[in-house]
Short mmCIF file of C-alpha atoms in Angstrom, two decimals:
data_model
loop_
_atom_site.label_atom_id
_atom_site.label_comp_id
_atom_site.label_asym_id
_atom_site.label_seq_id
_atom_site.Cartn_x
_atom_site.Cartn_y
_atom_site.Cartn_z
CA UNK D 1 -11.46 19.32 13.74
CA UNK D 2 -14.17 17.56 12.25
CA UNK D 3 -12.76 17.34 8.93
CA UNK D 4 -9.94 15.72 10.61
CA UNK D 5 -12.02 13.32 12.11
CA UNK D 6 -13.89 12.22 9.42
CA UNK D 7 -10.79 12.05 7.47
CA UNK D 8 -9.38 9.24 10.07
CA UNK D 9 -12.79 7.53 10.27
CA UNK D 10 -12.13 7.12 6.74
CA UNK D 11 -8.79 5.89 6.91
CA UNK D 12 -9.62 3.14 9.45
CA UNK D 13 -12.39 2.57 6.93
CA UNK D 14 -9.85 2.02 4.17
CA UNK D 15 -7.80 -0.12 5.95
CA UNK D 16 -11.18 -2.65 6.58
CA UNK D 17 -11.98 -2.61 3.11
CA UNK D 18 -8.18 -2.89 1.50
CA UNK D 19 -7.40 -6.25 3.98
CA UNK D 20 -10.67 -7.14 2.65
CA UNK D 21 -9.64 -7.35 -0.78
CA UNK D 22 -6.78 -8.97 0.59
CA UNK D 23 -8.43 -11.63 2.12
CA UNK D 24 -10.23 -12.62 -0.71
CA UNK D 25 -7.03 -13.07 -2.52
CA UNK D 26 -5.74 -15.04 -0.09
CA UNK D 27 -9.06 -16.98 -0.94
CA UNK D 28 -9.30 -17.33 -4.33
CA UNK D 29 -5.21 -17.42 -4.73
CA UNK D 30 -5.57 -21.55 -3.44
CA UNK D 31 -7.97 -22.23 -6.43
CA UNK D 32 -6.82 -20.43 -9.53
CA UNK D 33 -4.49 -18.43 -11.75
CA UNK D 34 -3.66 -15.03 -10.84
CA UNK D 35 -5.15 -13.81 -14.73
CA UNK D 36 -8.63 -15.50 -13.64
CA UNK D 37 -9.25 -12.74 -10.89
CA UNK D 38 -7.35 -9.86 -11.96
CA UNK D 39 -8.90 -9.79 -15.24
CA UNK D 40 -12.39 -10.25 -14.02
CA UNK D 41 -12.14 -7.86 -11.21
CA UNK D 42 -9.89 -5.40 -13.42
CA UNK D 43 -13.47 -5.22 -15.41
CA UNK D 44 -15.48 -4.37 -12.78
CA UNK D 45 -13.29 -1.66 -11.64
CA UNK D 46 -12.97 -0.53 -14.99
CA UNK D 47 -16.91 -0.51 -15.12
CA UNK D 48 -16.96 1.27 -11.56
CA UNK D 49 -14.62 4.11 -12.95
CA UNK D 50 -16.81 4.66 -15.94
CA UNK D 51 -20.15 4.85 -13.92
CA UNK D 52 -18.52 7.19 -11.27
CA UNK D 53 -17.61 9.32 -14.31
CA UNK D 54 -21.12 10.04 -15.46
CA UNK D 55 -21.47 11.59 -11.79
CA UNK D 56 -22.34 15.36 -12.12
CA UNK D 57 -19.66 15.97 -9.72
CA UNK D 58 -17.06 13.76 -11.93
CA UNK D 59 -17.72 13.79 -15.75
CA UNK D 60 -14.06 14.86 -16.47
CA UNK D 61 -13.04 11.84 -18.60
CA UNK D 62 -10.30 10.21 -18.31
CA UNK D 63 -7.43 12.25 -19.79
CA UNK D 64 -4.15 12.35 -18.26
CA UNK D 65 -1.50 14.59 -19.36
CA UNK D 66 1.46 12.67 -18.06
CA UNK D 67 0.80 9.55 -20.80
CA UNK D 68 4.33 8.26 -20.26
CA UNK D 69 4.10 8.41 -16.62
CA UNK D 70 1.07 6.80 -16.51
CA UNK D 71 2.08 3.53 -18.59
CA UNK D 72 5.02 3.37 -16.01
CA UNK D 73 2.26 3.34 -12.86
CA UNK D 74 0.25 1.06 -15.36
CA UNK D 75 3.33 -1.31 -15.63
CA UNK D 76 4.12 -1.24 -11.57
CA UNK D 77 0.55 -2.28 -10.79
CA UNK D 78 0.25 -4.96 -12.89
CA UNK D 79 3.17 -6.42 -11.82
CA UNK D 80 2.66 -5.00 -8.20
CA UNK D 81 -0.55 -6.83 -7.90
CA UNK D 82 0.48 -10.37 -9.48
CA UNK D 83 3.38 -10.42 -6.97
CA UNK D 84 1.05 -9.89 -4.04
CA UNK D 85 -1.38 -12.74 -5.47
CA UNK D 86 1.39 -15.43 -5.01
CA UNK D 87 2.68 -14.07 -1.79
CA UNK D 88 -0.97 -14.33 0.09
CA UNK D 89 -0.80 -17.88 -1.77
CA UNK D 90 2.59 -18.99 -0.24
CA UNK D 91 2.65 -16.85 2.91
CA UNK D 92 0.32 -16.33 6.27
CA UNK D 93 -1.83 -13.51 5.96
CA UNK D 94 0.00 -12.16 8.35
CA UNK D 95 3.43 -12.60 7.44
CA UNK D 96 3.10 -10.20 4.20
CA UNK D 97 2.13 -6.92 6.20
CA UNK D 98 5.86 -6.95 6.65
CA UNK D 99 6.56 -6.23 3.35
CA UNK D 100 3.73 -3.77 3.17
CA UNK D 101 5.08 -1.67 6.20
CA UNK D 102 8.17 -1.22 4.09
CA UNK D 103 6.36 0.20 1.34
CA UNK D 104 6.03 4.24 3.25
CA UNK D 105 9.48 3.10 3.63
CA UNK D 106 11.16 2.70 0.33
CA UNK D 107 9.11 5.82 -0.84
CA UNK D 108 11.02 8.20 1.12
CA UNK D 109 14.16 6.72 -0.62
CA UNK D 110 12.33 6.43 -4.38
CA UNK D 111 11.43 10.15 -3.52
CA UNK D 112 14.91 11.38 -4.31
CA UNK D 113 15.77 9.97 -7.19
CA UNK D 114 12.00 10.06 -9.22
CA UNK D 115 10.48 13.33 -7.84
CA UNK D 116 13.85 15.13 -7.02
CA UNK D 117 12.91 15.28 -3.44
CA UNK D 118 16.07 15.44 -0.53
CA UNK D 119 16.14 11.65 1.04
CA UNK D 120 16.97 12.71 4.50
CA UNK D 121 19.34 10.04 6.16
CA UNK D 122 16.79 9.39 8.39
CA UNK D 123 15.32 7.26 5.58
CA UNK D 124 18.18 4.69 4.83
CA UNK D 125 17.69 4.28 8.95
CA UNK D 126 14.48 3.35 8.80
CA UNK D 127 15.17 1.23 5.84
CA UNK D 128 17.64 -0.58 7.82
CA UNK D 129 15.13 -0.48 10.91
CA UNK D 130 12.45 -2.11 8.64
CA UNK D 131 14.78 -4.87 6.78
CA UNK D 132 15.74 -5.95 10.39
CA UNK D 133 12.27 -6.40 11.54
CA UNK D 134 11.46 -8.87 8.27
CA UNK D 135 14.53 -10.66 9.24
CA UNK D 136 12.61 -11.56 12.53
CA UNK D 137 10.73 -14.03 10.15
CA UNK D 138 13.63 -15.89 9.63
CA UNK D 139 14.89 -17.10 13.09
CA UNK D 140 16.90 -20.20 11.68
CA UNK D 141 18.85 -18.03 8.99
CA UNK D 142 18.07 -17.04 5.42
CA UNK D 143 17.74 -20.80 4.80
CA UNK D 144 14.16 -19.80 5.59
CA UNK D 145 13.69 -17.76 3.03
CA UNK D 146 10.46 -19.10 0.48
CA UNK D 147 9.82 -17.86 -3.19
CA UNK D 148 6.74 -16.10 -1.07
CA UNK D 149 9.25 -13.89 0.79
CA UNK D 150 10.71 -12.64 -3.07
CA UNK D 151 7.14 -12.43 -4.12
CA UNK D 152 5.86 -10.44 -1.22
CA UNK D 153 9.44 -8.23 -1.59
CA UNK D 154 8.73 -7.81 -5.44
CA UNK D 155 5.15 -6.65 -4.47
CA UNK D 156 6.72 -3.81 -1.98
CA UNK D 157 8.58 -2.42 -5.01
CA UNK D 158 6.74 -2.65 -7.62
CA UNK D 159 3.60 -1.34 -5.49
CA UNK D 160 6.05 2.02 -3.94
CA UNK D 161 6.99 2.94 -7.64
CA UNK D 162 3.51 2.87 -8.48
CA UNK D 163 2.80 4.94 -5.77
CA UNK D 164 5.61 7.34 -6.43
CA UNK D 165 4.45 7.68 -9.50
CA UNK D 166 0.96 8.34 -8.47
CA UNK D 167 2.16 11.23 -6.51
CA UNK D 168 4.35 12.07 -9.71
CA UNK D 169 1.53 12.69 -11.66
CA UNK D 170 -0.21 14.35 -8.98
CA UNK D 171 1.74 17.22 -9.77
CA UNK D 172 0.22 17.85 -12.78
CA UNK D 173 -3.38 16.45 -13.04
CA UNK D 174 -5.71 15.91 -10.59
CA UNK D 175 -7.86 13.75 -12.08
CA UNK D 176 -8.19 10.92 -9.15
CA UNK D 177 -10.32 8.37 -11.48
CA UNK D 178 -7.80 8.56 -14.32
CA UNK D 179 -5.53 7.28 -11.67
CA UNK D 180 -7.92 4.55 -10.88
CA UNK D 181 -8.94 3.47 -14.29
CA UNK D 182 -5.77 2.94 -16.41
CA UNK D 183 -3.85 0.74 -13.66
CA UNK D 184 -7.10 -1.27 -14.08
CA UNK D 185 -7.57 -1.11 -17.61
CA UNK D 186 -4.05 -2.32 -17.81
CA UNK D 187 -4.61 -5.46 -15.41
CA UNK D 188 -8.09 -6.20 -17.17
CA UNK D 189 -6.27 -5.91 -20.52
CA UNK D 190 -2.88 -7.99 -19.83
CA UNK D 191 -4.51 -10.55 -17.68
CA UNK D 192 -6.90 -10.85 -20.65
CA UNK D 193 -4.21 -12.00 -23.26
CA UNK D 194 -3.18 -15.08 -20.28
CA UNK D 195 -6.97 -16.00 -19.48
CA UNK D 196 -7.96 -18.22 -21.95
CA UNK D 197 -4.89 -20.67 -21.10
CA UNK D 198 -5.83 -20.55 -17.26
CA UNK D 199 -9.45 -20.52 -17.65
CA UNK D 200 -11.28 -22.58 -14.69
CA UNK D 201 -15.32 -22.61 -14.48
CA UNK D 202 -15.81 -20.33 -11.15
CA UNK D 203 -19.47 -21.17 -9.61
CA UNK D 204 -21.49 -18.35 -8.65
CA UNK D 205 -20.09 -17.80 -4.81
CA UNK D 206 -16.86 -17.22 -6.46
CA UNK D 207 -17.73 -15.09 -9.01
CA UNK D 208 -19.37 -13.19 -6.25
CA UNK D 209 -15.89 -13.23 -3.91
CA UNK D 210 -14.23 -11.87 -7.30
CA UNK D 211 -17.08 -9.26 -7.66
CA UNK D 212 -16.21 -8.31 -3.70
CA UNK D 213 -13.04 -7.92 -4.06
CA UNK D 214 -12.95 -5.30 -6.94
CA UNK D 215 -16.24 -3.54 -5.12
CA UNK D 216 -13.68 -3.46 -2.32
CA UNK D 217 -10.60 -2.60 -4.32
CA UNK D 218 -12.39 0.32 -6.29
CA UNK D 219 -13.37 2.20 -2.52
CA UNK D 220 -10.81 1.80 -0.57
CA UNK D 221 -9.08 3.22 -3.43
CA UNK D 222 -11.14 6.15 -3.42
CA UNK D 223 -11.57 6.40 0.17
CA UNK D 224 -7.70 7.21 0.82
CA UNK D 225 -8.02 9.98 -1.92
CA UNK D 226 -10.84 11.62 -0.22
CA UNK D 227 -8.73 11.81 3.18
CA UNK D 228 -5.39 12.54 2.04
CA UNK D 229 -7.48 16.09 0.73
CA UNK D 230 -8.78 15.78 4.22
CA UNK D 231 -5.86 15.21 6.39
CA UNK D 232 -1.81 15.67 5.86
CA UNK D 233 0.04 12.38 4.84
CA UNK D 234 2.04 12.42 8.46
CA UNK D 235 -1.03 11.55 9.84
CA UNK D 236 -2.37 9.14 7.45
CA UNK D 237 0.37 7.03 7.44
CA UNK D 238 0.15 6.12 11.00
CA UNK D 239 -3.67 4.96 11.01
CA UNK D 240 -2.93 2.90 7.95
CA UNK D 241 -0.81 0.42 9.99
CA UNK D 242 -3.87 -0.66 11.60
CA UNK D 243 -4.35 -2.94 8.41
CA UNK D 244 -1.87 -5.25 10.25
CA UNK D 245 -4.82 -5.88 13.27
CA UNK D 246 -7.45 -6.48 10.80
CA UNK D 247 -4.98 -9.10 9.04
CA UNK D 248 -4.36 -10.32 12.00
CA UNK D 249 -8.06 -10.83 12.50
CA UNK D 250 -8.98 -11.81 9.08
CA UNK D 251 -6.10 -14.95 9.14
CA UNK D 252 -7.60 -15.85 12.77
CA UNK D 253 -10.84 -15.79 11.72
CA UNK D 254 -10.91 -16.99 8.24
CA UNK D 255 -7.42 -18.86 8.07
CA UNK D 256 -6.87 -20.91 11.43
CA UNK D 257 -3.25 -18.63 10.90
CA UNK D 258 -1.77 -17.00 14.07
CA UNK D 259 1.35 -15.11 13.88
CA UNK D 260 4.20 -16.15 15.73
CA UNK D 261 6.07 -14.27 18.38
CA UNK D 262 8.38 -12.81 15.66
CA UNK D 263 6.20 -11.47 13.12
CA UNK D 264 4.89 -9.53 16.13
CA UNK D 265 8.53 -8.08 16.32
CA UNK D 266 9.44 -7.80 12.99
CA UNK D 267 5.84 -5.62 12.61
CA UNK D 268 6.61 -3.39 15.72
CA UNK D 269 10.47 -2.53 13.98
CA UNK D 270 8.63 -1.67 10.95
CA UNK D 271 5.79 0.21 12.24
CA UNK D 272 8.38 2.08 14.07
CA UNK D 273 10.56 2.81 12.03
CA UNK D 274 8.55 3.62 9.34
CA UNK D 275 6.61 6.19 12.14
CA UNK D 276 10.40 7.55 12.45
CA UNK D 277 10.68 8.34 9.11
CA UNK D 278 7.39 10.45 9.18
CA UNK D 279 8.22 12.40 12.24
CA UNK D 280 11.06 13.10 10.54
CA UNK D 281 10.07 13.84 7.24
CA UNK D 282 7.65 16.61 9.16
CA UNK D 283 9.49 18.03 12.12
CA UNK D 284 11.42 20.86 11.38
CA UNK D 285 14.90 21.23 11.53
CA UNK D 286 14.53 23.55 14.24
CA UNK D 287 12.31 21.43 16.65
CA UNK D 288 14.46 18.16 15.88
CA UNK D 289 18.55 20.02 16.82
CA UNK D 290 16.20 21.31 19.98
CA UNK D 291 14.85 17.43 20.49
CA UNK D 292 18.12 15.58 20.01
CA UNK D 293 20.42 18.90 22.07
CA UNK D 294 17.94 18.60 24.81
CA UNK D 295 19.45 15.93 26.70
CA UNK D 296 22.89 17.36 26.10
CA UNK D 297 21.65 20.32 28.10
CA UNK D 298 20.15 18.57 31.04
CA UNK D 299 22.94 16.82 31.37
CA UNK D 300 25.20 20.14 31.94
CA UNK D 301 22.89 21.82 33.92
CA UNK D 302 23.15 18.83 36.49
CA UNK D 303 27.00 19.24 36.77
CA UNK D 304 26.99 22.91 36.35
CA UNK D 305 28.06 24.32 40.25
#
């Protein structure tokens, strides 16, 4: 019980520190070029993983015996994390936890065909579930629709594969801080090549938002390792969706934003469905044909003479 505990204190902890990050993306995302902070803070996380290394308890390098699966998460984060840099630039805060409740989503459909996992139909009704509630940000009709929305949609995609693949190489290895490093190294080294032709001079408050945000990155990161040992994924995946309060929060707070009434919808369909597709992904078969029968029964006992 109090392993289970501390693993959810450090889940709510993760999902401070991750809309953190966020935040400052948000931040610097009005002022310059996606390479400027993903290549600087793709360094310092780089750094962080090397330090953490030398750690008695670590010191296991940073081989990974799935090379081909790991330039495929590489790829997906890269992309994955440039996507979500011009959706915080064109979207309220807000607006783009939408997109990030689908995420636990569209991994219980990538499941099948990647890890060779049975997609339960319960998942293509919770994908329907959560594409209804991010049509609740589009009252007026898809005439609403921004080049944020595809950015923030790309992001979802690109950021599940990675994550399916992160569980992919789970499998095999599991050697967390190779898993942190290379998607770095990868951002650090392609946002490199772009740098010098979006180079602006950042003063030191900045550099220090870009130094946050990788400081923040690199445990929150970590943190959600440490309690998915600690607790089962059902009952992660419900505490993470209290990133959507602290976004809420944060774009008060920092932004002037305030949701309207139908982002507030559109993030209670996805929530729920996506808490749908857990309970179903963990009940067994058993307990759900007793759960969906049981009314069934009632129902003839009352008319029974």
């Amino acid at each position: 019980m109090r392993a289970a505990a501390f693993g959810a204190g450090l889940v709510v902890l993760y999902t401070a520190l991750i809309s953190s990050a966020d935040a400052i993306t948000k931040l610097i995302a009005g002022g310059y070029a996606a390479p400027q902070l993903f290549c600087l803070s793709g360094l310092f996380v780089v750094t962080l993983s090397a330090l953490a290394d030398r750690h008695p308890s670590q010191r296991r390098g940073f081989h990974s015996s799935c090379p081909r699966a790991m330039a495929l998460r590489c790829g997906a984060t890269v992309l994955a994390a440039v996507s979500f840099f011009y959706a915080f630039r064109y979207l309220p805060f807000a607006e783009v936890f939408l997109f990030i409740g689908l995420m636990p989503i569209l991994a219980g459909l990538m499941s099948g065909p990647i890890l060779g996992e049975h997609v339960r139909p319960a998942a293509w009704a919770a994908l329907i579930a959560g594409f209804i509630g991010v049509m609740c940000l589009f009252p007026t009709g898809l005439g609403a629709v921004t080049i944020g929305h595809g950015f923030a949609m790309a992001a979802a995609l690109f950021g599940t594969f990675s994550m399916i693949m992160a569980r992919y190489i789970g499998r095999y290895e599991d050697n967390s801080l190779a898993q942190v490093f290379y998607p770095n190294l990868a951002i650090f080294v392609t946002m490199g090549v772009a740098l010098p032709f979006v180079w602006k001079p950042m003063p030191v408050t900045d550099l220090g938002l870009v130094a946050a945000y990788a400081a923040f990155l690199f445990g929150a990161r970590w943190l959600l390792v440490v309690a998915l040992r600690l607790l089962a994924a059902y009952a992660v995946t419900p505490l993470m969706n209290l990133q959507f309060v602290w976004m809420v929060v944060l774009g008060a707070v920092i932004f002037g934003e305030y949701p309207a009434s139908g982002t507030y919808l559109g993030v209670a369909i996805v929530i729920g469905s996506g808490l749908f597709l857990v309970w179903d992904q963990f009940t067994p078969d058993t307990a759900r044909g007793r759960f969906s029968a049981a009314p069934w029964r009632q129902s003839r006992f009352k008319t029974d003479p």
